[in-house]
CSV table of C-alpha atoms in Angstrom, one decimal:
chain,number,residue,atom,x,y,z
A,1,UNK,CA,12.0,15.3,14.3
A,2,UNK,CA,8.5,15.7,15.0
A,3,UNK,CA,5.7,14.2,13.1
A,4,UNK,CA,3.4,17.1,14.6
A,5,UNK,CA,5.9,20.0,13.7
A,6,UNK,CA,6.7,19.0,10.4
A,7,UNK,CA,2.8,18.4,9.6
A,8,UNK,CA,2.0,22.1,11.0
A,9,UNK,CA,5.2,23.5,8.9
A,10,UNK,CA,3.5,22.0,5.8
A,11,UNK,CA,-0.1,23.3,6.3
A,12,UNK,CA,1.4,26.8,6.8
A,13,UNK,CA,3.9,27.2,4.5
A,14,UNK,CA,1.9,25.7,1.5
A,15,UNK,CA,-1.1,27.4,2.6
A,16,UNK,CA,-2.6,27.8,-1.1
A,17,UNK,CA,-2.1,24.0,-2.0
A,18,UNK,CA,-5.3,22.0,-2.1
A,19,UNK,CA,-6.6,18.6,-1.2
A,20,UNK,CA,-9.6,17.9,-3.4
A,21,UNK,CA,-12.1,15.5,-2.9
A,22,UNK,CA,-13.3,14.1,-6.6
A,23,UNK,CA,-16.6,12.0,-5.4
A,24,UNK,CA,-17.8,15.1,-3.0
A,25,UNK,CA,-16.4,17.5,-5.4
A,26,UNK,CA,-15.1,19.7,-2.8
A,27,UNK,CA,-11.7,21.2,-1.8
A,28,UNK,CA,-9.8,22.8,0.8
A,29,UNK,CA,-6.5,24.5,0.9
A,30,UNK,CA,-3.7,23.7,3.3
A,31,UNK,CA,-4.1,26.8,5.1
A,32,UNK,CA,-8.0,26.0,5.3
A,33,UNK,CA,-7.2,22.6,7.1
A,34,UNK,CA,-4.9,24.2,9.6
A,35,UNK,CA,-7.8,26.4,10.3
A,36,UNK,CA,-10.2,23.4,10.6
A,37,UNK,CA,-7.7,21.6,13.0
A,38,UNK,CA,-7.6,24.6,15.1
A,39,UNK,CA,-11.2,24.7,15.3
A,40,UNK,CA,-11.4,21.0,16.5
A,41,UNK,CA,-9.1,21.6,19.0
A,42,UNK,CA,-12.0,24.0,20.7
A,43,UNK,CA,-14.4,21.5,20.1
A,44,UNK,CA,-11.8,18.7,21.9
A,45,UNK,CA,-10.4,21.1,24.5
A,46,UNK,CA,-11.2,18.7,27.3
A,47,UNK,CA,-9.7,15.7,25.8
A,48,UNK,CA,-6.1,14.3,26.2
A,49,UNK,CA,-5.5,12.5,22.6
A,50,UNK,CA,-1.7,12.6,23.4
A,51,UNK,CA,-0.3,9.1,23.1
A,52,UNK,CA,-3.5,7.4,22.9
A,53,UNK,CA,-4.6,4.9,19.8
A,54,UNK,CA,-7.6,6.4,17.9
A,55,UNK,CA,-9.3,4.3,15.5
A,56,UNK,CA,-10.6,5.2,12.0
A,57,UNK,CA,-13.5,3.2,10.9
A,58,UNK,CA,-12.5,3.0,7.1
A,59,UNK,CA,-14.8,2.8,4.3
A,60,UNK,CA,-13.4,5.0,1.3
A,61,UNK,CA,-10.8,7.9,1.0
A,62,UNK,CA,-12.5,11.3,1.8
A,63,UNK,CA,-11.4,14.8,2.6
A,64,UNK,CA,-13.6,14.0,5.8
A,65,UNK,CA,-10.9,11.3,6.8
A,66,UNK,CA,-8.2,13.5,6.2
A,67,UNK,CA,-9.1,16.6,8.0
A,68,UNK,CA,-9.7,14.3,11.5
A,69,UNK,CA,-6.4,11.9,10.6
A,70,UNK,CA,-4.3,15.2,10.4
A,71,UNK,CA,-6.0,16.8,13.4
A,72,UNK,CA,-5.2,13.7,15.6
A,73,UNK,CA,-1.6,14.1,14.3
A,74,UNK,CA,-1.3,17.4,15.7
A,75,UNK,CA,-2.8,16.2,19.0
A,76,UNK,CA,0.0,13.8,19.1
A,77,UNK,CA,-2.4,10.8,19.1
A,78,UNK,CA,-1.7,7.7,17.3
A,79,UNK,CA,-4.3,7.2,14.3
A,80,UNK,CA,-4.7,3.8,12.6
A,81,UNK,CA,-7.0,3.2,9.7
A,82,UNK,CA,-8.7,-0.3,9.5
A,83,UNK,CA,-11.6,-1.3,7.6
A,84,UNK,CA,-13.7,-2.5,10.6
A,85,UNK,CA,-17.0,-1.9,10.0
A,86,UNK,CA,-19.9,-4.5,9.4
A,87,UNK,CA,-17.4,-7.2,10.6
A,88,UNK,CA,-16.9,-8.9,14.1
A,89,UNK,CA,-15.6,-6.6,16.7
A,90,UNK,CA,-12.8,-8.9,17.7
A,91,UNK,CA,-10.0,-7.1,16.2
A,92,UNK,CA,-11.1,-3.9,18.5
A,93,UNK,CA,-11.2,-6.0,21.7
A,94,UNK,CA,-7.7,-6.4,20.9
A,95,UNK,CA,-6.9,-3.3,20.3
A,96,UNK,CA,-6.4,-0.9,23.4
A,97,UNK,CA,-8.2,2.0,21.4
A,98,UNK,CA,-9.2,5.3,23.3
A,99,UNK,CA,-11.6,6.6,20.6
A,100,UNK,CA,-13.0,5.5,17.2
A,101,UNK,CA,-14.0,7.5,14.4
A,102,UNK,CA,-17.2,6.3,12.4
A,103,UNK,CA,-17.6,7.2,8.8
A,104,UNK,CA,-20.7,8.4,7.6
A,105,UNK,CA,-21.7,5.1,6.1
A,106,UNK,CA,-20.4,3.2,9.1
A,107,UNK,CA,-22.2,-0.2,10.1
A,108,UNK,CA,-19.9,-0.6,13.2
A,109,UNK,CA,-21.6,-2.1,16.1
A,110,UNK,CA,-19.4,-1.1,19.2
A,111,UNK,CA,-18.4,-3.3,22.1
A,112,UNK,CA,-21.0,-3.5,24.5
A,113,UNK,CA,-18.6,-3.5,27.5
A,114,UNK,CA,-17.8,0.2,27.3
A,115,UNK,CA,-20.0,3.6,26.9
A,116,UNK,CA,-19.1,6.1,24.7
A,117,UNK,CA,-19.0,10.0,24.5
A,118,UNK,CA,-20.3,11.1,21.3
A,119,UNK,CA,-18.8,14.3,19.8
A,120,UNK,CA,-20.3,15.4,16.5
A,121,UNK,CA,-17.9,17.4,14.0
A,122,UNK,CA,-18.3,18.2,10.5
A,123,UNK,CA,-16.2,15.4,9.7
A,124,UNK,CA,-17.3,12.4,11.4
A,125,UNK,CA,-18.5,11.5,14.6
A,126,UNK,CA,-15.7,10.7,17.3
A,127,UNK,CA,-16.6,8.2,20.0
A,128,UNK,CA,-14.2,8.3,23.3
A,129,UNK,CA,-14.6,5.4,25.8
A,130,UNK,CA,-16.0,6.7,29.1
A,131,UNK,CA,-13.9,5.6,32.3
A,132,UNK,CA,-10.8,4.9,30.4
A,133,UNK,CA,-8.7,5.6,33.3
A,134,UNK,CA,-5.8,3.3,32.9
A,135,UNK,CA,-5.5,3.4,29.4
A,136,UNK,CA,-2.1,2.7,27.8
A,137,UNK,CA,-0.2,5.0,26.1
A,138,UNK,CA,2.7,5.0,23.4
A,139,UNK,CA,5.4,7.4,23.9
A,140,UNK,CA,7.6,6.2,21.2
A,141,UNK,CA,5.0,5.6,18.6
A,142,UNK,CA,3.7,8.4,16.2
A,143,UNK,CA,1.6,5.9,13.6
A,144,UNK,CA,0.2,2.5,13.3
A,145,UNK,CA,0.7,1.2,10.1
A,146,UNK,CA,-0.8,-2.5,9.0
A,147,UNK,CA,1.1,-5.0,7.2
A,148,UNK,CA,0.2,-8.7,5.9
A,149,UNK,CA,3.1,-9.7,8.2
A,150,UNK,CA,5.2,-12.6,6.8
A,151,UNK,CA,2.9,-15.3,7.3
A,152,UNK,CA,0.2,-13.6,5.9
A,153,UNK,CA,-1.7,-12.6,9.3
A,154,UNK,CA,-2.2,-8.7,9.5
A,155,UNK,CA,-0.3,-7.1,11.6
A,156,UNK,CA,-0.4,-3.8,13.6
A,157,UNK,CA,2.9,-2.0,13.2
A,158,UNK,CA,4.2,0.7,15.6
A,159,UNK,CA,6.3,3.6,13.8
A,160,UNK,CA,8.2,6.4,15.3
A,161,UNK,CA,8.2,10.2,14.4
A,162,UNK,CA,11.9,9.8,13.5
A,163,UNK,CA,11.4,6.8,11.2
A,164,UNK,CA,8.4,8.0,9.4
A,165,UNK,CA,9.9,11.5,8.7
A,166,UNK,CA,12.9,10.3,7.7
A,167,UNK,CA,11.5,7.4,5.0
A,168,UNK,CA,9.1,10.3,3.9
A,169,UNK,CA,12.1,12.5,2.9
A,170,UNK,CA,13.8,9.8,1.5
A,171,UNK,CA,11.3,8.9,-0.6
A,172,UNK,CA,10.1,12.6,-1.7
A,173,UNK,CA,14.4,12.5,-2.9
A,174,UNK,CA,13.8,9.1,-4.9
A,175,UNK,CA,10.9,10.3,-6.8
A,176,UNK,CA,11.9,14.0,-7.0
A,177,UNK,CA,8.5,15.3,-5.7
A,178,UNK,CA,8.1,18.9,-5.9
A,179,UNK,CA,5.2,21.7,-5.2
A,180,UNK,CA,4.6,21.7,-8.6
A,181,UNK,CA,3.3,18.0,-8.3
A,182,UNK,CA,-0.3,17.2,-8.4
A,183,UNK,CA,-1.3,13.5,-7.3
A,184,UNK,CA,-3.9,11.4,-7.9
A,185,UNK,CA,-4.8,9.2,-4.8
A,186,UNK,CA,-6.1,5.7,-6.0
A,187,UNK,CA,-5.2,3.2,-3.3
A,188,UNK,CA,-6.8,3.1,0.3
A,189,UNK,CA,-5.4,5.5,2.6
A,190,UNK,CA,-4.6,2.6,5.3
A,191,UNK,CA,-2.1,1.3,2.9
A,192,UNK,CA,0.9,2.4,3.8
A,193,UNK,CA,2.5,2.7,0.8
A,194,UNK,CA,-0.3,5.3,-0.2
A,195,UNK,CA,0.0,6.9,3.1
A,196,UNK,CA,3.6,7.4,3.4
A,197,UNK,CA,4.8,7.0,-0.3
A,198,UNK,CA,2.1,9.2,-1.6
A,199,UNK,CA,-0.2,11.2,0.7
A,200,UNK,CA,2.4,12.6,3.0
A,201,UNK,CA,5.3,12.7,0.5
A,202,UNK,CA,3.2,15.5,-1.2
A,203,UNK,CA,1.7,17.0,1.6
A,204,UNK,CA,5.4,17.9,3.0
A,205,UNK,CA,6.2,19.3,-0.3
A,206,UNK,CA,3.0,21.3,-1.0
A,207,UNK,CA,1.8,19.4,-4.1
A,208,UNK,CA,-1.7,19.2,-4.6
A,209,UNK,CA,-3.3,16.1,-3.6
A,210,UNK,CA,-6.9,14.7,-5.4
A,211,UNK,CA,-8.8,12.0,-4.0
A,212,UNK,CA,-10.0,9.4,-6.1
A,213,UNK,CA,-12.7,7.1,-5.4
A,214,UNK,CA,-10.5,3.7,-4.8
A,215,UNK,CA,-13.2,1.0,-5.1
A,216,UNK,CA,-14.6,2.6,-8.3
A,217,UNK,CA,-11.3,4.0,-9.6
A,218,UNK,CA,-11.5,1.5,-13.2
A,219,UNK,CA,-14.5,3.4,-14.3
A,220,UNK,CA,-13.8,7.0,-13.4
A,221,UNK,CA,-9.9,7.4,-13.9
A,222,UNK,CA,-10.2,8.2,-17.6
A,223,UNK,CA,-12.6,11.1,-16.3
A,224,UNK,CA,-10.2,12.0,-13.3
A,225,UNK,CA,-7.1,12.0,-15.3
A,226,UNK,CA,-8.2,14.3,-18.2
A,227,UNK,CA,-10.6,16.8,-15.7
A,228,UNK,CA,-7.8,17.1,-13.1
A,229,UNK,CA,-4.6,16.4,-15.2
A,230,UNK,CA,-2.5,15.6,-12.4
A,231,UNK,CA,1.3,14.9,-12.5
A,232,UNK,CA,1.3,11.7,-11.2
A,233,UNK,CA,-0.6,8.6,-9.7
A,234,UNK,CA,0.6,5.6,-7.5
A,235,UNK,CA,-1.0,2.0,-8.3
A,236,UNK,CA,-0.2,-1.6,-7.7
A,237,UNK,CA,0.1,-4.7,-10.0
A,238,UNK,CA,-3.6,-5.8,-9.4
A,239,UNK,CA,-5.1,-2.3,-10.4
A,240,UNK,CA,-2.4,-2.1,-13.4
A,241,UNK,CA,-4.2,-5.7,-14.8
A,242,UNK,CA,-7.6,-4.4,-13.8
A,243,UNK,CA,-7.5,-1.3,-15.7
A,244,UNK,CA,-5.9,-2.8,-18.6
A,245,UNK,CA,-9.1,-5.8,-18.1
A,246,UNK,CA,-11.2,-2.8,-18.7
A,247,UNK,CA,-9.6,-1.7,-22.1
A,248,UNK,CA,-9.6,2.0,-21.2
A,249,UNK,CA,-8.7,4.4,-23.9
A,250,UNK,CA,-5.3,5.3,-24.2
A,251,UNK,CA,-4.8,8.7,-21.8
A,252,UNK,CA,-3.9,11.6,-24.0
A,253,UNK,CA,-1.3,13.9,-22.1
A,254,UNK,CA,1.6,12.3,-20.7
A,255,UNK,CA,2.3,12.4,-16.6
A,256,UNK,CA,5.5,13.2,-15.3
A,257,UNK,CA,5.6,9.9,-13.5
A,258,UNK,CA,3.6,6.9,-12.4
A,259,UNK,CA,4.5,4.9,-9.3
A,260,UNK,CA,3.7,1.2,-9.2
A,261,UNK,CA,4.5,-0.5,-5.5
A,262,UNK,CA,3.0,-3.5,-3.9
A,263,UNK,CA,4.0,-7.1,-5.4
A,264,UNK,CA,5.3,-8.6,-8.5
A,265,UNK,CA,4.3,-6.9,-12.0
A,266,UNK,CA,4.9,-9.0,-15.2
A,267,UNK,CA,6.8,-7.2,-18.2
A,268,UNK,CA,3.7,-8.2,-20.4
A,269,UNK,CA,1.2,-6.2,-18.4
A,270,UNK,CA,3.9,-3.5,-17.6
A,271,UNK,CA,4.4,-3.0,-21.4
A,272,UNK,CA,0.8,-2.5,-22.2
A,273,UNK,CA,0.5,-0.2,-19.0
A,274,UNK,CA,2.9,2.1,-20.3
A,275,UNK,CA,0.8,2.3,-23.5
A,276,UNK,CA,-2.3,3.0,-22.1
A,277,UNK,CA,-0.7,5.4,-19.9
A,278,UNK,CA,2.3,7.2,-21.0
A,279,UNK,CA,4.9,9.0,-18.3
A,280,UNK,CA,8.1,10.3,-18.6
A,281,UNK,CA,9.1,7.8,-16.0
A,282,UNK,CA,7.8,4.7,-14.2
A,283,UNK,CA,8.8,4.2,-10.6
A,284,UNK,CA,8.5,0.5,-9.6
A,285,UNK,CA,8.8,0.6,-5.9
A,286,UNK,CA,9.8,-2.0,-3.3
A,287,UNK,CA,8.9,-2.1,0.5
A,288,UNK,CA,7.8,-3.4,3.7
A,289,UNK,CA,5.9,-1.9,6.3
A,290,UNK,CA,8.3,-3.1,8.8
A,291,UNK,CA,10.8,-1.0,7.2
A,292,UNK,CA,9.4,2.3,7.0
A,293,UNK,CA,7.8,1.3,4.7
A,294,UNK,CA,9.8,2.4,1.5
A,295,UNK,CA,13.1,0.9,0.5
A,296,UNK,CA,14.1,0.9,-2.9
A,297,UNK,CA,12.9,2.6,-6.2
A,298,UNK,CA,13.5,1.1,-9.9
A,299,UNK,CA,13.3,4.0,-12.3
A,300,UNK,CA,12.4,3.3,-15.9
A,301,UNK,CA,11.8,6.0,-18.7
A,302,UNK,CA,9.0,5.6,-21.0
A,303,UNK,CA,11.7,5.2,-23.9
A,304,UNK,CA,13.4,2.5,-22.2
A,305,UNK,CA,10.1,0.4,-21.1
A,306,UNK,CA,10.9,-2.7,-23.2
A,307,UNK,CA,14.0,-3.5,-20.9
A,308,UNK,CA,11.9,-3.3,-17.9
A,309,UNK,CA,13.1,-6.2,-15.6
A,310,UNK,CA,10.6,-7.5,-13.1
A,311,UNK,CA,12.8,-8.9,-10.4
A,312,UNK,CA,14.8,-6.0,-10.0
A,313,UNK,CA,14.6,-4.1,-6.6
A,314,UNK,CA,16.3,-0.7,-8.0
A,315,UNK,CA,18.1,1.6,-6.0
A,316,UNK,CA,17.9,1.7,-2.3
A,317,UNK,CA,16.4,5.3,-0.8
A,318,UNK,CA,18.9,7.1,1.1
A,319,UNK,CA,20.3,5.7,4.1
A,320,UNK,CA,18.7,2.6,3.4
A,321,UNK,CA,21.2,-0.7,2.5
A,322,UNK,CA,20.2,-3.8,1.1
A,323,UNK,CA,22.1,-7.0,1.8
A,324,UNK,CA,22.3,-10.7,1.3
A,325,UNK,CA,21.5,-12.6,4.4
A,326,UNK,CA,21.0,-16.2,5.1
A,327,UNK,CA,21.3,-18.5,2.4
A,328,UNK,CA,18.6,-20.2,0.6
A,329,UNK,CA,19.3,-22.4,-2.2
A,330,UNK,CA,20.3,-21.5,-5.7
A,331,UNK,CA,18.1,-20.4,-8.4
A,332,UNK,CA,19.8,-21.4,-12.0
A,333,UNK,CA,23.4,-20.0,-11.4
A,334,UNK,CA,22.8,-17.6,-8.7
A,335,UNK,CA,22.9,-18.3,-5.0
A,336,UNK,CA,20.0,-17.0,-3.7
A,337,UNK,CA,19.5,-15.3,0.2
A,338,UNK,CA,17.3,-13.7,2.3
A,339,UNK,CA,17.2,-9.9,1.9
A,340,UNK,CA,18.2,-8.1,5.0
A,341,UNK,CA,17.4,-4.2,5.1
A,342,UNK,CA,19.2,-1.5,7.1
A,343,UNK,CA,17.6,1.5,7.6
A,344,UNK,CA,16.7,4.6,10.0
A,345,UNK,CA,13.0,3.7,9.8
A,346,UNK,CA,12.9,0.5,10.9
A,347,UNK,CA,9.8,-0.4,12.9
A,348,UNK,CA,9.4,-0.4,16.9
A,349,UNK,CA,7.0,-3.6,17.3
A,350,UNK,CA,4.3,-5.0,16.7
A,351,UNK,CA,1.3,-3.6,18.9
A,352,UNK,CA,-0.2,-6.9,19.7
A,353,UNK,CA,2.8,-8.8,20.1
A,354,UNK,CA,4.1,-7.3,23.0
A,355,UNK,CA,7.6,-9.4,23.4
A,356,UNK,CA,8.1,-8.7,19.4
A,357,UNK,CA,9.8,-5.7,19.0
A,358,UNK,CA,12.5,-4.0,16.3
A,359,UNK,CA,14.8,-1.8,17.7
A,360,UNK,CA,18.1,-2.3,15.5
A,361,UNK,CA,18.5,-1.1,12.2
A,362,UNK,CA,19.0,-4.2,10.5
A,363,UNK,CA,15.7,-5.9,9.6
A,364,UNK,CA,15.9,-9.7,8.5
A,365,UNK,CA,12.7,-9.8,5.8
A,366,UNK,CA,11.3,-13.0,4.5
A,367,UNK,CA,12.1,-12.0,0.8
A,368,UNK,CA,14.4,-14.1,-1.2
A,369,UNK,CA,16.6,-12.6,-3.5
A,370,UNK,CA,19.7,-12.7,-5.6
A,371,UNK,CA,22.6,-10.6,-6.4
A,372,UNK,CA,24.3,-9.5,-9.5
A,373,UNK,CA,26.9,-7.0,-10.7
A,374,UNK,CA,24.4,-4.3,-11.3
A,375,UNK,CA,22.0,-5.0,-8.1
A,376,UNK,CA,19.6,-7.4,-6.2
A,377,UNK,CA,16.5,-9.1,-7.8
A,378,UNK,CA,13.6,-10.5,-5.9
A,379,UNK,CA,12.0,-14.0,-6.3
A,380,UNK,CA,9.4,-14.0,-3.8
A,381,UNK,CA,9.1,-15.5,-0.5
A,382,UNK,CA,9.5,-19.3,0.6
A,383,UNK,CA,5.8,-19.7,0.4
A,384,UNK,CA,6.1,-18.7,-3.4
A,385,UNK,CA,8.1,-21.4,-4.3
A,386,UNK,CA,6.7,-25.0,-5.6
A,387,UNK,CA,7.8,-28.1,-6.7
A,388,UNK,CA,5.8,-31.1,-8.3
A,389,UNK,CA,7.8,-34.6,-9.1
A,390,UNK,CA,11.0,-33.0,-9.6
A,391,UNK,CA,9.9,-29.7,-11.2
A,392,UNK,CA,10.4,-26.5,-8.9
A,393,UNK,CA,8.9,-23.0,-10.1
A,394,UNK,CA,8.1,-19.8,-8.6
A,395,UNK,CA,5.0,-18.4,-8.9
A,396,UNK,CA,6.2,-15.3,-10.7
A,397,UNK,CA,6.9,-17.6,-13.5
A,398,UNK,CA,3.5,-18.8,-13.7
A,399,UNK,CA,2.3,-15.1,-14.0
A,400,UNK,CA,4.6,-14.6,-16.8
A,401,UNK,CA,3.5,-17.6,-18.8
A,402,UNK,CA,-0.7,-16.9,-18.1
A,403,UNK,CA,-0.6,-13.0,-18.6
A,404,UNK,CA,1.5,-13.3,-21.9
A,405,UNK,CA,-0.7,-15.9,-23.3
A,406,UNK,CA,-4.4,-14.9,-22.0
A,407,UNK,CA,-6.3,-11.4,-22.1
A,408,UNK,CA,-8.7,-10.2,-19.3
A,409,UNK,CA,-6.7,-11.5,-16.4
A,410,UNK,CA,-6.7,-9.7,-13.1
A,411,UNK,CA,-4.9,-11.8,-10.7
A,412,UNK,CA,-3.7,-15.4,-10.1
A,413,UNK,CA,-3.3,-17.2,-6.9
A,414,UNK,CA,-1.5,-20.3,-6.6
A,415,UNK,CA,-1.6,-22.6,-3.6
A,416,UNK,CA,-1.0,-26.4,-2.8
A,417,UNK,CA,-2.5,-29.3,-0.6
A,418,UNK,CA,-0.5,-32.5,-0.1
A,419,UNK,CA,-0.8,-33.6,-3.7
A,420,UNK,CA,-2.1,-31.1,-5.7
A,421,UNK,CA,-1.1,-27.3,-6.8
A,422,UNK,CA,-4.1,-25.0,-7.4
A,423,UNK,CA,-3.6,-22.2,-9.7
A,424,UNK,CA,-6.7,-19.8,-9.2
A,425,UNK,CA,-7.8,-17.8,-12.0
A,426,UNK,CA,-9.3,-14.3,-11.4
A,427,UNK,CA,-10.6,-12.8,-14.4
A,428,UNK,CA,-12.6,-9.7,-15.6
A,429,UNK,CA,-16.4,-10.7,-15.1
A,430,UNK,CA,-17.3,-9.8,-18.8
A,431,UNK,CA,-14.5,-11.9,-20.3
A,432,UNK,CA,-15.3,-15.5,-21.1
A,433,UNK,CA,-12.6,-17.7,-20.5
A,434,UNK,CA,-11.7,-20.9,-22.2
A,435,UNK,CA,-9.9,-23.1,-19.6
A,436,UNK,CA,-8.1,-24.9,-22.8
A,437,UNK,CA,-6.2,-21.6,-23.3
A,438,UNK,CA,-4.8,-22.0,-19.7
A,439,UNK,CA,-4.0,-25.4,-19.9
A,440,UNK,CA,-1.8,-25.1,-23.2
A,441,UNK,CA,0.4,-23.0,-21.9
A,442,UNK,CA,0.9,-24.9,-18.7
A,443,UNK,CA,1.2,-28.3,-20.3
A,444,UNK,CA,3.9,-26.9,-22.5
A,445,UNK,CA,5.8,-25.8,-19.7
A,446,UNK,CA,5.2,-28.8,-17.6
A,447,UNK,CA,4.2,-31.8,-19.5
A,448,UNK,CA,1.4,-33.8,-19.6
A,449,UNK,CA,2.6,-36.0,-16.8
A,450,UNK,CA,2.9,-33.7,-14.0
A,451,UNK,CA,-0.3,-31.5,-15.4
A,452,UNK,CA,-2.5,-34.5,-13.5
A,453,UNK,CA,-1.5,-32.6,-10.3
A,454,UNK,CA,-2.5,-29.0,-11.7
A,455,UNK,CA,-5.7,-27.9,-11.0
A,456,UNK,CA,-6.9,-24.7,-12.7
A,457,UNK,CA,-9.9,-23.2,-11.0
A,458,UNK,CA,-12.0,-19.7,-10.8
A,459,UNK,CA,-10.8,-17.7,-8.0
A,460,UNK,CA,-12.4,-14.3,-6.6
A,461,UNK,CA,-12.1,-12.0,-4.4
A,462,UNK,CA,-13.2,-8.4,-3.4
A,463,UNK,CA,-11.5,-5.6,-5.5
A,464,UNK,CA,-9.0,-4.8,-3.3
A,465,UNK,CA,-5.8,-3.4,-4.7
A,466,UNK,CA,-3.4,-3.4,-2.4
A,467,UNK,CA,-1.1,-6.3,-3.5
């Protein structure tokens, strides 16, 4: 299986399907994108991209990014999308990249150690390193994806054509995506769930793809849904809470489905979300980038929303098996274990960790789970478990407690030092929060003696909705 061949087949077979850029108010059919790729080939007829790393300096999802990204796949280059503009170039210094593609708003300062040949295209500038003799190529790698990694540090992951294609088609089957679907792309395309689970899964089936401005989607989603009337959109728990906090009107049309990836989504937020954004079915998906990235799907119909189980992982994708690995203790009456994933989409190693590679089909994860008769349930990672005195709790238990009691919450972040546990509260900027409202349910849960070691504080971060 070859990603280039699959892509070219999709662009020609579904030549009348469209990619629509809602910000630029422009669109291209798949057939027009294929023609643009051929035009770009003439511009770069003297350049060999095959097996070489191409960095996309990401600012926003756009049709320009899509055209150049697909062009690089057809060239059998190895694209990776990163937010590197305006920050230290240390990451770029570590990457053995051949070229970098700057977005139109790029403030990227390139390395002074190299000179670059500048190729201007209608879709952005492609800067190719001069004197790149000896630049490494990677034969068994088709894409580079990014992951937070088990320790929280960003890792760049090598993925093969066969693994990516297998994951795409398993995901298509799991979500029943067809050429009749049109999807609203609200998440940054560098997020592997967005790229593989949504973008490529619809592209390979000939669905229409509508690109939304993800940075301001909370302001524009209502308009975009009503104007374009997509059959589905993909989101994350943080984005769900942001949409609820902005108190949008109930969407008038029923979507075919909504897919929710990323981390834990509490039951209270899920139920409110289903009322605001009605869909025939909701897919709560689980994945890990090293596994392809899609792993399992929990499907729940709108009528069954009140019975939603937030910790349930759902049904594994085709050719994927979930199993219990090393014991990690107990939770209530259940033995808990580290999750193992067997998949043909296993990653090929980390780009900047040459000694660390994965060639087997079995992936040992840092996720702690327990098994029941109907499936596997996730608790979190070891770092998500906290103890105070003799009291132990998981971070999702605090999330359940606070989101049910307090409106306007966007995100909760828990950390600890030697003596205290810090609960960071990220809220809607226009909502005034009485911290007594937060202390009361915590005091009821832990007791006054334990509360002296729990510190509640403001927590802020850039509006990034990929977790």
